[in-house]
Amino acid sequence: MKKNEYAMYDYHAWANEKVFAHLLELPVLVYHEKLNSVFPSIYDVWVHLYVIDRGWLAILADRGFKEMTPDAIAALQASTERYTEEATTKGQSVQGMKQLFSELGDEFNKLLANADPEEICAFGAFQASRAELVQHVANHGTYHRGNMTAMLRQLGHPGPQTDYSLYLFSKQ
């Protein structure tokens, strides 16, 4: 296990892999089944998570925003919409989305391998270190993996175990 400020990203990737592995064992229709929930389907949760993770990767690479102006916010919203609509995620199967996350993880790991965890990423008056933002990426993923577990239960399937303590145990 990594013993550094970016170890939480390893947990995030591990937990995503656990959910993908679980989904691959379920009937394929479960992934796209429409629900009355936080998201219309489990597929839509994965698209959201991918788009936001990709956005955070871009922010971490650029060390934040120089100013949090209305134009900067509009550009961020436009890029989020573009990522959501891009062909990369459109109609991806579980295996296809798993591959996209694997490639995104490689990009994260490459960036983080050479980045100072204490370097500040600024958002106007708000500032946070890279390590704090990576923690946020992991927390955001945990929240939405919880959404997926609740959605799976609505569909009559158990969710996978992705607790941080299980991750720690699995790394020993």
Short mmCIF file of N, CA and C in Angstrom, two decimals:
data_model
loop_
_atom_site.label_atom_id
_atom_site.label_comp_id
_atom_site.label_asym_id
_atom_site.label_seq_id
_atom_site.Cartn_x
_atom_site.Cartn_y
_atom_site.Cartn_z
N MET A 1 0.85 -1.19 0.00
CA MET A 1 0.00 0.00 0.00
C MET A 1 0.89 1.24 0.00
N LYS A 2 0.48 2.25 -0.75
CA LYS A 2 1.21 3.51 -0.75
C LYS A 2 1.16 4.13 0.63
N LYS A 3 2.26 4.67 1.06
CA LYS A 3 2.33 5.36 2.34
C LYS A 3 2.57 6.84 2.07
N ASN A 4 1.69 7.45 1.32
CA ASN A 4 1.85 8.86 1.02
C ASN A 4 0.50 9.56 1.01
N GLU A 5 0.54 10.82 0.66
CA GLU A 5 -0.66 11.65 0.70
C GLU A 5 -1.69 11.27 -0.36
N TYR A 6 -1.28 10.47 -1.34
CA TYR A 6 -2.20 10.12 -2.41
C TYR A 6 -2.77 8.71 -2.27
N ALA A 7 -2.56 8.07 -1.14
CA ALA A 7 -3.05 6.70 -0.95
C ALA A 7 -4.57 6.61 -1.11
N MET A 8 -5.29 7.67 -0.82
CA MET A 8 -6.75 7.64 -0.95
C MET A 8 -7.17 7.43 -2.40
N TYR A 9 -6.35 7.86 -3.34
CA TYR A 9 -6.72 7.61 -4.73
C TYR A 9 -6.66 6.10 -5.02
N ASP A 10 -5.69 5.42 -4.42
CA ASP A 10 -5.63 3.96 -4.57
C ASP A 10 -6.90 3.31 -4.05
N TYR A 11 -7.39 3.80 -2.90
CA TYR A 11 -8.64 3.26 -2.36
C TYR A 11 -9.79 3.51 -3.35
N HIS A 12 -9.87 4.70 -3.87
CA HIS A 12 -10.93 5.06 -4.82
C HIS A 12 -10.92 4.11 -6.02
N ALA A 13 -9.75 3.88 -6.59
CA ALA A 13 -9.64 2.98 -7.74
C ALA A 13 -9.99 1.54 -7.36
N TRP A 14 -9.53 1.10 -6.19
CA TRP A 14 -9.83 -0.25 -5.71
C TRP A 14 -11.33 -0.44 -5.55
N ALA A 15 -11.99 0.53 -4.91
CA ALA A 15 -13.44 0.43 -4.67
C ALA A 15 -14.21 0.44 -6.00
N ASN A 16 -13.79 1.27 -6.93
CA ASN A 16 -14.44 1.25 -8.25
C ASN A 16 -14.31 -0.12 -8.89
N GLU A 17 -13.12 -0.69 -8.82
CA GLU A 17 -12.90 -2.03 -9.40
C GLU A 17 -13.81 -3.06 -8.75
N LYS A 18 -14.01 -2.98 -7.44
CA LYS A 18 -14.90 -3.92 -6.74
C LYS A 18 -16.33 -3.80 -7.27
N VAL A 19 -16.79 -2.59 -7.49
CA VAL A 19 -18.15 -2.39 -7.99
C VAL A 19 -18.26 -2.89 -9.43
N PHE A 20 -17.27 -2.57 -10.26
CA PHE A 20 -17.30 -3.08 -11.64
C PHE A 20 -17.32 -4.61 -11.66
N ALA A 21 -16.48 -5.25 -10.86
CA ALA A 21 -16.44 -6.71 -10.81
C ALA A 21 -17.80 -7.27 -10.40
N HIS A 22 -18.43 -6.63 -9.43
CA HIS A 22 -19.75 -7.07 -8.97
C HIS A 22 -20.79 -6.92 -10.09
N LEU A 23 -20.77 -5.78 -10.77
CA LEU A 23 -21.73 -5.55 -11.84
C LEU A 23 -21.57 -6.55 -12.98
N LEU A 24 -20.34 -6.95 -13.24
CA LEU A 24 -20.09 -7.92 -14.31
C LEU A 24 -20.67 -9.30 -13.99
N GLU A 25 -20.96 -9.55 -12.72
CA GLU A 25 -21.57 -10.82 -12.32
C GLU A 25 -23.09 -10.79 -12.38
N LEU A 26 -23.67 -9.61 -12.55
CA LEU A 26 -25.12 -9.46 -12.55
C LEU A 26 -25.66 -9.46 -13.98
N PRO A 27 -26.97 -9.67 -14.14
CA PRO A 27 -27.56 -9.58 -15.48
C PRO A 27 -27.27 -8.21 -16.10
N VAL A 28 -26.96 -8.18 -17.37
CA VAL A 28 -26.54 -6.96 -18.06
C VAL A 28 -27.61 -5.86 -17.98
N LEU A 29 -28.87 -6.23 -17.91
CA LEU A 29 -29.96 -5.24 -17.86
C LEU A 29 -29.93 -4.40 -16.59
N VAL A 30 -29.36 -4.93 -15.51
CA VAL A 30 -29.31 -4.20 -14.24
C VAL A 30 -28.60 -2.86 -14.41
N TYR A 31 -27.59 -2.84 -15.21
CA TYR A 31 -26.74 -1.66 -15.42
C TYR A 31 -27.52 -0.47 -16.01
N HIS A 32 -28.47 -0.75 -16.90
CA HIS A 32 -29.23 0.31 -17.57
C HIS A 32 -30.68 0.42 -17.07
N GLU A 33 -31.07 -0.43 -16.13
CA GLU A 33 -32.46 -0.41 -15.67
C GLU A 33 -32.81 0.94 -15.08
N LYS A 34 -33.96 1.47 -15.49
CA LYS A 34 -34.41 2.78 -15.03
C LYS A 34 -35.00 2.67 -13.62
N LEU A 35 -34.63 3.62 -12.79
CA LEU A 35 -35.07 3.66 -11.40
C LEU A 35 -35.56 5.05 -11.04
N ASN A 36 -36.38 5.12 -10.02
CA ASN A 36 -36.75 6.40 -9.44
C ASN A 36 -35.81 6.61 -8.26
N SER A 37 -34.64 7.19 -8.54
CA SER A 37 -33.59 7.32 -7.54
C SER A 37 -32.81 8.60 -7.80
N VAL A 38 -31.67 8.71 -7.17
CA VAL A 38 -30.82 9.89 -7.33
C VAL A 38 -30.40 10.06 -8.79
N PHE A 39 -30.12 8.96 -9.47
CA PHE A 39 -29.79 8.92 -10.89
C PHE A 39 -30.77 7.99 -11.57
N PRO A 40 -30.99 8.16 -12.88
CA PRO A 40 -31.94 7.29 -13.57
C PRO A 40 -31.50 5.84 -13.69
N SER A 41 -30.18 5.60 -13.67
CA SER A 41 -29.68 4.22 -13.78
C SER A 41 -28.27 4.16 -13.19
N ILE A 42 -27.79 2.96 -12.97
CA ILE A 42 -26.43 2.77 -12.47
C ILE A 42 -25.44 3.27 -13.52
N TYR A 43 -25.73 3.05 -14.78
CA TYR A 43 -24.91 3.59 -15.86
C TYR A 43 -24.73 5.11 -15.70
N ASP A 44 -25.82 5.81 -15.41
CA ASP A 44 -25.76 7.27 -15.28
C ASP A 44 -24.89 7.70 -14.09
N VAL A 45 -24.87 6.90 -13.04
CA VAL A 45 -23.98 7.22 -11.90
C VAL A 45 -22.53 7.13 -12.37
N TRP A 46 -22.20 6.06 -13.11
CA TRP A 46 -20.82 5.90 -13.60
C TRP A 46 -20.41 7.04 -14.52
N VAL A 47 -21.33 7.47 -15.40
CA VAL A 47 -21.00 8.59 -16.29
C VAL A 47 -20.71 9.83 -15.45
N HIS A 48 -21.56 10.11 -14.47
CA HIS A 48 -21.34 11.27 -13.60
C HIS A 48 -19.98 11.17 -12.91
N LEU A 49 -19.69 10.03 -12.33
CA LEU A 49 -18.44 9.85 -11.60
C LEU A 49 -17.24 10.03 -12.53
N TYR A 50 -17.33 9.49 -13.73
CA TYR A 50 -16.25 9.62 -14.71
C TYR A 50 -16.04 11.09 -15.09
N VAL A 51 -17.12 11.78 -15.37
CA VAL A 51 -17.03 13.19 -15.78
C VAL A 51 -16.41 14.03 -14.66
N ILE A 52 -16.86 13.82 -13.45
CA ILE A 52 -16.34 14.62 -12.34
C ILE A 52 -14.89 14.26 -12.04
N ASP A 53 -14.55 12.97 -12.06
CA ASP A 53 -13.15 12.59 -11.86
C ASP A 53 -12.27 13.20 -12.94
N ARG A 54 -12.72 13.17 -14.19
CA ARG A 54 -11.95 13.76 -15.29
C ARG A 54 -11.80 15.27 -15.07
N GLY A 55 -12.85 15.91 -14.60
CA GLY A 55 -12.77 17.35 -14.30
C GLY A 55 -11.76 17.65 -13.21
N TRP A 56 -11.76 16.85 -12.15
CA TRP A 56 -10.79 17.06 -11.07
C TRP A 56 -9.36 16.80 -11.54
N LEU A 57 -9.19 15.83 -12.42
CA LEU A 57 -7.86 15.59 -12.98
C LEU A 57 -7.37 16.84 -13.71
N ALA A 58 -8.24 17.45 -14.51
CA ALA A 58 -7.87 18.67 -15.24
C ALA A 58 -7.55 19.81 -14.27
N ILE A 59 -8.35 19.94 -13.23
CA ILE A 59 -8.11 20.99 -12.23
C ILE A 59 -6.78 20.76 -11.52
N LEU A 60 -6.51 19.52 -11.13
CA LEU A 60 -5.25 19.20 -10.46
C LEU A 60 -4.06 19.44 -11.39
N ALA A 61 -4.21 19.15 -12.65
CA ALA A 61 -3.13 19.36 -13.61
C ALA A 61 -2.84 20.84 -13.80
N ASP A 62 -3.90 21.65 -13.74
CA ASP A 62 -3.74 23.11 -13.93
C ASP A 62 -3.52 23.86 -12.61
N ARG A 63 -3.52 23.13 -11.49
CA ARG A 63 -3.37 23.72 -10.16
C ARG A 63 -4.49 24.71 -9.83
N GLY A 64 -5.69 24.39 -10.26
CA GLY A 64 -6.86 25.20 -9.89
C GLY A 64 -7.17 26.26 -10.93
N PHE A 65 -7.84 27.29 -10.48
CA PHE A 65 -8.21 28.43 -11.30
C PHE A 65 -7.51 29.66 -10.75
N LYS A 66 -7.11 30.54 -11.62
CA LYS A 66 -6.52 31.79 -11.13
C LYS A 66 -7.59 32.64 -10.44
N GLU A 67 -8.77 32.67 -11.03
CA GLU A 67 -9.88 33.41 -10.44
C GLU A 67 -11.16 32.61 -10.63
N MET A 68 -12.03 32.68 -9.66
CA MET A 68 -13.32 32.00 -9.76
C MET A 68 -14.34 33.04 -10.22
N THR A 69 -14.24 33.39 -11.50
CA THR A 69 -15.11 34.38 -12.10
C THR A 69 -16.32 33.71 -12.73
N PRO A 70 -17.34 34.47 -13.06
CA PRO A 70 -18.48 33.86 -13.78
C PRO A 70 -18.05 33.18 -15.07
N ASP A 71 -17.06 33.73 -15.78
CA ASP A 71 -16.57 33.10 -17.01
C ASP A 71 -15.90 31.76 -16.71
N ALA A 72 -15.12 31.69 -15.62
CA ALA A 72 -14.45 30.44 -15.25
C ALA A 72 -15.49 29.38 -14.87
N ILE A 73 -16.51 29.78 -14.15
CA ILE A 73 -17.58 28.86 -13.76
C ILE A 73 -18.34 28.37 -14.99
N ALA A 74 -18.62 29.28 -15.93
CA ALA A 74 -19.31 28.89 -17.18
C ALA A 74 -18.45 27.92 -17.98
N ALA A 75 -17.15 28.15 -18.03
CA ALA A 75 -16.25 27.24 -18.76
C ALA A 75 -16.23 25.87 -18.10
N LEU A 76 -16.23 25.84 -16.77
CA LEU A 76 -16.26 24.56 -16.05
C LEU A 76 -17.55 23.81 -16.33
N GLN A 77 -18.68 24.51 -16.30
CA GLN A 77 -19.96 23.88 -16.60
C GLN A 77 -20.00 23.36 -18.03
N ALA A 78 -19.45 24.13 -18.96
CA ALA A 78 -19.43 23.71 -20.37
C ALA A 78 -18.57 22.45 -20.54
N SER A 79 -17.44 22.40 -19.87
CA SER A 79 -16.58 21.22 -20.00
C SER A 79 -17.25 20.00 -19.37
N THR A 80 -17.97 20.19 -18.27
CA THR A 80 -18.71 19.09 -17.65
C THR A 80 -19.78 18.56 -18.59
N GLU A 81 -20.51 19.47 -19.23
CA GLU A 81 -21.54 19.05 -20.18
C GLU A 81 -20.91 18.35 -21.39
N ARG A 82 -19.77 18.86 -21.85
CA ARG A 82 -19.09 18.25 -23.00
C ARG A 82 -18.65 16.82 -22.64
N TYR A 83 -18.04 16.65 -21.46
CA TYR A 83 -17.62 15.31 -21.04
C TYR A 83 -18.81 14.37 -20.91
N THR A 84 -19.95 14.89 -20.41
CA THR A 84 -21.14 14.07 -20.24
C THR A 84 -21.68 13.61 -21.59
N GLU A 85 -21.61 14.47 -22.58
CA GLU A 85 -22.17 14.17 -23.89
C GLU A 85 -21.20 13.50 -24.84
N GLU A 86 -19.91 13.50 -24.50
CA GLU A 86 -18.93 12.98 -25.46
C GLU A 86 -19.13 11.50 -25.73
N ALA A 87 -18.70 11.11 -26.90
CA ALA A 87 -18.88 9.73 -27.35
C ALA A 87 -18.15 8.72 -26.47
N THR A 88 -17.13 9.15 -25.75
CA THR A 88 -16.36 8.25 -24.91
C THR A 88 -17.25 7.48 -23.93
N THR A 89 -18.20 8.16 -23.32
CA THR A 89 -19.04 7.51 -22.32
C THR A 89 -20.38 7.03 -22.88
N LYS A 90 -20.76 7.49 -24.04
CA LYS A 90 -22.08 7.17 -24.60
C LYS A 90 -22.28 5.67 -24.76
N GLY A 91 -23.29 5.15 -24.06
CA GLY A 91 -23.69 3.76 -24.22
C GLY A 91 -22.65 2.73 -23.80
N GLN A 92 -21.66 3.13 -23.03
CA GLN A 92 -20.61 2.19 -22.63
C GLN A 92 -21.19 1.05 -21.79
N SER A 93 -20.72 -0.13 -22.07
CA SER A 93 -21.06 -1.30 -21.26
C SER A 93 -20.31 -1.20 -19.93
N VAL A 94 -20.60 -2.10 -19.03
CA VAL A 94 -19.86 -2.15 -17.77
C VAL A 94 -18.37 -2.30 -18.06
N GLN A 95 -18.03 -3.24 -18.94
CA GLN A 95 -16.62 -3.48 -19.28
C GLN A 95 -15.99 -2.25 -19.93
N GLY A 96 -16.74 -1.57 -20.79
CA GLY A 96 -16.23 -0.37 -21.44
C GLY A 96 -15.98 0.76 -20.45
N MET A 97 -16.91 0.94 -19.52
CA MET A 97 -16.74 1.98 -18.52
C MET A 97 -15.60 1.62 -17.57
N LYS A 98 -15.48 0.36 -17.25
CA LYS A 98 -14.36 -0.11 -16.41
C LYS A 98 -13.04 0.26 -17.08
N GLN A 99 -12.95 0.07 -18.38
CA GLN A 99 -11.73 0.41 -19.12
C GLN A 99 -11.47 1.92 -19.10
N LEU A 100 -12.52 2.72 -19.26
CA LEU A 100 -12.35 4.17 -19.19
C LEU A 100 -11.80 4.60 -17.82
N PHE A 101 -12.32 4.00 -16.76
CA PHE A 101 -11.83 4.32 -15.42
C PHE A 101 -10.40 3.85 -15.23
N SER A 102 -10.05 2.73 -15.81
CA SER A 102 -8.67 2.24 -15.72
C SER A 102 -7.71 3.23 -16.39
N GLU A 103 -8.08 3.69 -17.57
CA GLU A 103 -7.25 4.66 -18.28
C GLU A 103 -7.18 5.99 -17.53
N LEU A 104 -8.30 6.42 -16.96
CA LEU A 104 -8.31 7.65 -16.17
C LEU A 104 -7.43 7.49 -14.94
N GLY A 105 -7.47 6.32 -14.32
CA GLY A 105 -6.61 6.04 -13.17
C GLY A 105 -5.14 6.12 -13.53
N ASP A 106 -4.79 5.63 -14.72
CA ASP A 106 -3.41 5.73 -15.17
C ASP A 106 -3.00 7.20 -15.30
N GLU A 107 -3.91 8.03 -15.81
CA GLU A 107 -3.62 9.47 -15.94
C GLU A 107 -3.45 10.11 -14.57
N PHE A 108 -4.34 9.77 -13.62
CA PHE A 108 -4.23 10.29 -12.26
C PHE A 108 -2.89 9.89 -11.66
N ASN A 109 -2.56 8.60 -11.74
CA ASN A 109 -1.33 8.11 -11.13
C ASN A 109 -0.09 8.76 -11.74
N LYS A 110 -0.11 8.98 -13.04
CA LYS A 110 1.01 9.64 -13.70
C LYS A 110 1.17 11.08 -13.19
N LEU A 111 0.06 11.79 -13.09
CA LEU A 111 0.09 13.17 -12.58
C LEU A 111 0.55 13.20 -11.13
N LEU A 112 -0.03 12.33 -10.31
CA LEU A 112 0.25 12.38 -8.88
C LEU A 112 1.66 11.90 -8.55
N ALA A 113 2.24 11.04 -9.39
CA ALA A 113 3.59 10.53 -9.14
C ALA A 113 4.62 11.64 -9.11
N ASN A 114 4.38 12.71 -9.83
CA ASN A 114 5.35 13.80 -9.93
C ASN A 114 4.86 15.11 -9.32
N ALA A 115 3.74 15.06 -8.61
CA ALA A 115 3.14 16.28 -8.07
C ALA A 115 3.35 16.38 -6.57
N ASP A 116 3.68 17.57 -6.13
CA ASP A 116 3.83 17.85 -4.71
C ASP A 116 2.45 17.83 -4.05
N PRO A 117 2.21 16.94 -3.09
CA PRO A 117 0.89 16.86 -2.47
C PRO A 117 0.51 18.11 -1.69
N GLU A 118 1.50 18.87 -1.27
CA GLU A 118 1.20 20.09 -0.51
C GLU A 118 1.03 21.32 -1.39
N GLU A 119 1.28 21.16 -2.71
CA GLU A 119 1.09 22.30 -3.61
C GLU A 119 -0.36 22.75 -3.56
N ILE A 120 -0.55 24.04 -3.52
CA ILE A 120 -1.88 24.62 -3.40
C ILE A 120 -2.53 24.76 -4.76
N CYS A 121 -3.79 24.35 -4.83
CA CYS A 121 -4.63 24.58 -6.00
C CYS A 121 -5.62 25.66 -5.59
N ALA A 122 -5.58 26.77 -6.27
CA ALA A 122 -6.40 27.92 -5.89
C ALA A 122 -7.67 27.99 -6.71
N PHE A 123 -8.72 28.44 -6.06
CA PHE A 123 -10.01 28.68 -6.69
C PHE A 123 -10.47 30.05 -6.22
N GLY A 124 -9.86 31.08 -6.74
CA GLY A 124 -10.14 32.41 -6.22
C GLY A 124 -9.61 32.50 -4.80
N ALA A 125 -10.45 32.88 -3.86
CA ALA A 125 -10.02 33.01 -2.47
C ALA A 125 -9.87 31.65 -1.78
N PHE A 126 -10.52 30.63 -2.31
CA PHE A 126 -10.44 29.29 -1.73
C PHE A 126 -9.17 28.60 -2.20
N GLN A 127 -8.48 27.95 -1.27
CA GLN A 127 -7.27 27.22 -1.61
C GLN A 127 -7.27 25.88 -0.90
N ALA A 128 -6.77 24.87 -1.59
CA ALA A 128 -6.64 23.53 -1.00
C ALA A 128 -5.40 22.87 -1.60
N SER A 129 -4.81 21.99 -0.84
CA SER A 129 -3.64 21.26 -1.35
C SER A 129 -4.11 20.17 -2.31
N ARG A 130 -3.19 19.71 -3.15
CA ARG A 130 -3.51 18.61 -4.05
C ARG A 130 -4.00 17.40 -3.25
N ALA A 131 -3.33 17.10 -2.13
CA ALA A 131 -3.72 15.94 -1.33
C ALA A 131 -5.15 16.09 -0.82
N GLU A 132 -5.54 17.29 -0.42
CA GLU A 132 -6.91 17.51 0.05
C GLU A 132 -7.92 17.31 -1.09
N LEU A 133 -7.55 17.73 -2.29
CA LEU A 133 -8.46 17.55 -3.42
C LEU A 133 -8.57 16.09 -3.84
N VAL A 134 -7.47 15.34 -3.74
CA VAL A 134 -7.52 13.90 -4.01
C VAL A 134 -8.42 13.22 -2.97
N GLN A 135 -8.34 13.67 -1.73
CA GLN A 135 -9.24 13.16 -0.69
C GLN A 135 -10.69 13.41 -1.09
N HIS A 136 -10.95 14.59 -1.63
CA HIS A 136 -12.30 14.92 -2.07
C HIS A 136 -12.76 13.97 -3.20
N VAL A 137 -11.88 13.69 -4.16
CA VAL A 137 -12.22 12.77 -5.25
C VAL A 137 -12.63 11.41 -4.67
N ALA A 138 -11.87 10.92 -3.71
CA ALA A 138 -12.19 9.64 -3.08
C ALA A 138 -13.52 9.71 -2.33
N ASN A 139 -13.75 10.79 -1.58
CA ASN A 139 -15.01 10.93 -0.84
C ASN A 139 -16.20 11.01 -1.78
N HIS A 140 -16.06 11.75 -2.87
CA HIS A 140 -17.13 11.87 -3.86
C HIS A 140 -17.45 10.49 -4.44
N GLY A 141 -16.42 9.72 -4.75
CA GLY A 141 -16.63 8.37 -5.26
C GLY A 141 -17.34 7.47 -4.26
N THR A 142 -16.95 7.58 -2.99
CA THR A 142 -17.59 6.78 -1.95
C THR A 142 -19.08 7.09 -1.87
N TYR A 143 -19.41 8.36 -1.93
CA TYR A 143 -20.81 8.78 -1.88
C TYR A 143 -21.61 8.13 -3.01
N HIS A 144 -21.07 8.20 -4.23
CA HIS A 144 -21.82 7.68 -5.37
C HIS A 144 -21.78 6.16 -5.47
N ARG A 145 -20.75 5.52 -4.96
CA ARG A 145 -20.80 4.05 -4.88
C ARG A 145 -21.89 3.63 -3.90
N GLY A 146 -22.12 4.44 -2.88
CA GLY A 146 -23.24 4.20 -1.97
C GLY A 146 -24.57 4.33 -2.69
N ASN A 147 -24.69 5.34 -3.57
CA ASN A 147 -25.90 5.46 -4.38
C ASN A 147 -26.12 4.19 -5.19
N MET A 148 -25.04 3.67 -5.80
CA MET A 148 -25.17 2.47 -6.63
C MET A 148 -25.61 1.27 -5.79
N THR A 149 -25.09 1.15 -4.58
CA THR A 149 -25.49 0.05 -3.71
C THR A 149 -26.98 0.14 -3.39
N ALA A 150 -27.45 1.34 -3.09
CA ALA A 150 -28.88 1.52 -2.81
C ALA A 150 -29.71 1.18 -4.04
N MET A 151 -29.24 1.58 -5.21
CA MET A 151 -29.96 1.29 -6.45
C MET A 151 -29.99 -0.22 -6.73
N LEU A 152 -28.86 -0.88 -6.49
CA LEU A 152 -28.83 -2.33 -6.67
C LEU A 152 -29.84 -3.01 -5.75
N ARG A 153 -29.92 -2.54 -4.52
CA ARG A 153 -30.88 -3.13 -3.59
C ARG A 153 -32.31 -2.90 -4.06
N GLN A 154 -32.57 -1.73 -4.63
CA GLN A 154 -33.91 -1.48 -5.20
C GLN A 154 -34.23 -2.50 -6.29
N LEU A 155 -33.20 -2.94 -6.99
CA LEU A 155 -33.37 -3.90 -8.08
C LEU A 155 -33.29 -5.35 -7.62
N GLY A 156 -33.15 -5.55 -6.30
CA GLY A 156 -33.14 -6.90 -5.76
C GLY A 156 -31.78 -7.57 -5.72
N HIS A 157 -30.70 -6.78 -5.80
CA HIS A 157 -29.36 -7.34 -5.79
C HIS A 157 -28.56 -6.72 -4.64
N PRO A 158 -27.69 -7.49 -4.01
CA PRO A 158 -26.82 -6.90 -2.99
C PRO A 158 -25.77 -6.02 -3.63
N GLY A 159 -25.20 -5.15 -2.84
CA GLY A 159 -24.09 -4.33 -3.32
C GLY A 159 -22.77 -4.95 -2.86
N PRO A 160 -21.69 -4.57 -3.48
CA PRO A 160 -20.39 -5.10 -3.08
C PRO A 160 -19.87 -4.39 -1.83
N GLN A 161 -18.97 -5.04 -1.14
CA GLN A 161 -18.32 -4.44 0.02
C GLN A 161 -17.15 -3.57 -0.45
N THR A 162 -17.21 -2.30 -0.15
CA THR A 162 -16.14 -1.39 -0.55
C THR A 162 -15.66 -0.52 0.62
N ASP A 163 -15.89 -0.98 1.83
CA ASP A 163 -15.48 -0.21 3.00
C ASP A 163 -13.97 0.02 2.99
N TYR A 164 -13.57 1.18 3.47
CA TYR A 164 -12.15 1.52 3.54
C TYR A 164 -11.38 0.51 4.39
N SER A 165 -12.00 0.04 5.47
CA SER A 165 -11.31 -0.94 6.33
C SER A 165 -11.05 -2.25 5.57
N LEU A 166 -11.95 -2.66 4.70
CA LEU A 166 -11.74 -3.85 3.88
C LEU A 166 -10.59 -3.62 2.90
N TYR A 167 -10.52 -2.42 2.35
CA TYR A 167 -9.41 -2.06 1.47
C TYR A 167 -8.08 -2.19 2.23
N LEU A 168 -8.04 -1.63 3.44
CA LEU A 168 -6.81 -1.70 4.25
C LEU A 168 -6.43 -3.16 4.52
N PHE A 169 -7.44 -3.96 4.89
CA PHE A 169 -7.21 -5.38 5.17
C PHE A 169 -6.67 -6.08 3.93
N SER A 170 -7.26 -5.77 2.76
CA SER A 170 -6.84 -6.45 1.53
C SER A 170 -5.41 -6.08 1.11
N LYS A 171 -4.91 -4.96 1.59
CA LYS A 171 -3.56 -4.51 1.23
C LYS A 171 -2.48 -5.08 2.14
N GLN A 172 -2.89 -5.75 3.22
CA GLN A 172 -1.90 -6.30 4.14
C GLN A 172 -1.52 -7.72 3.78
#
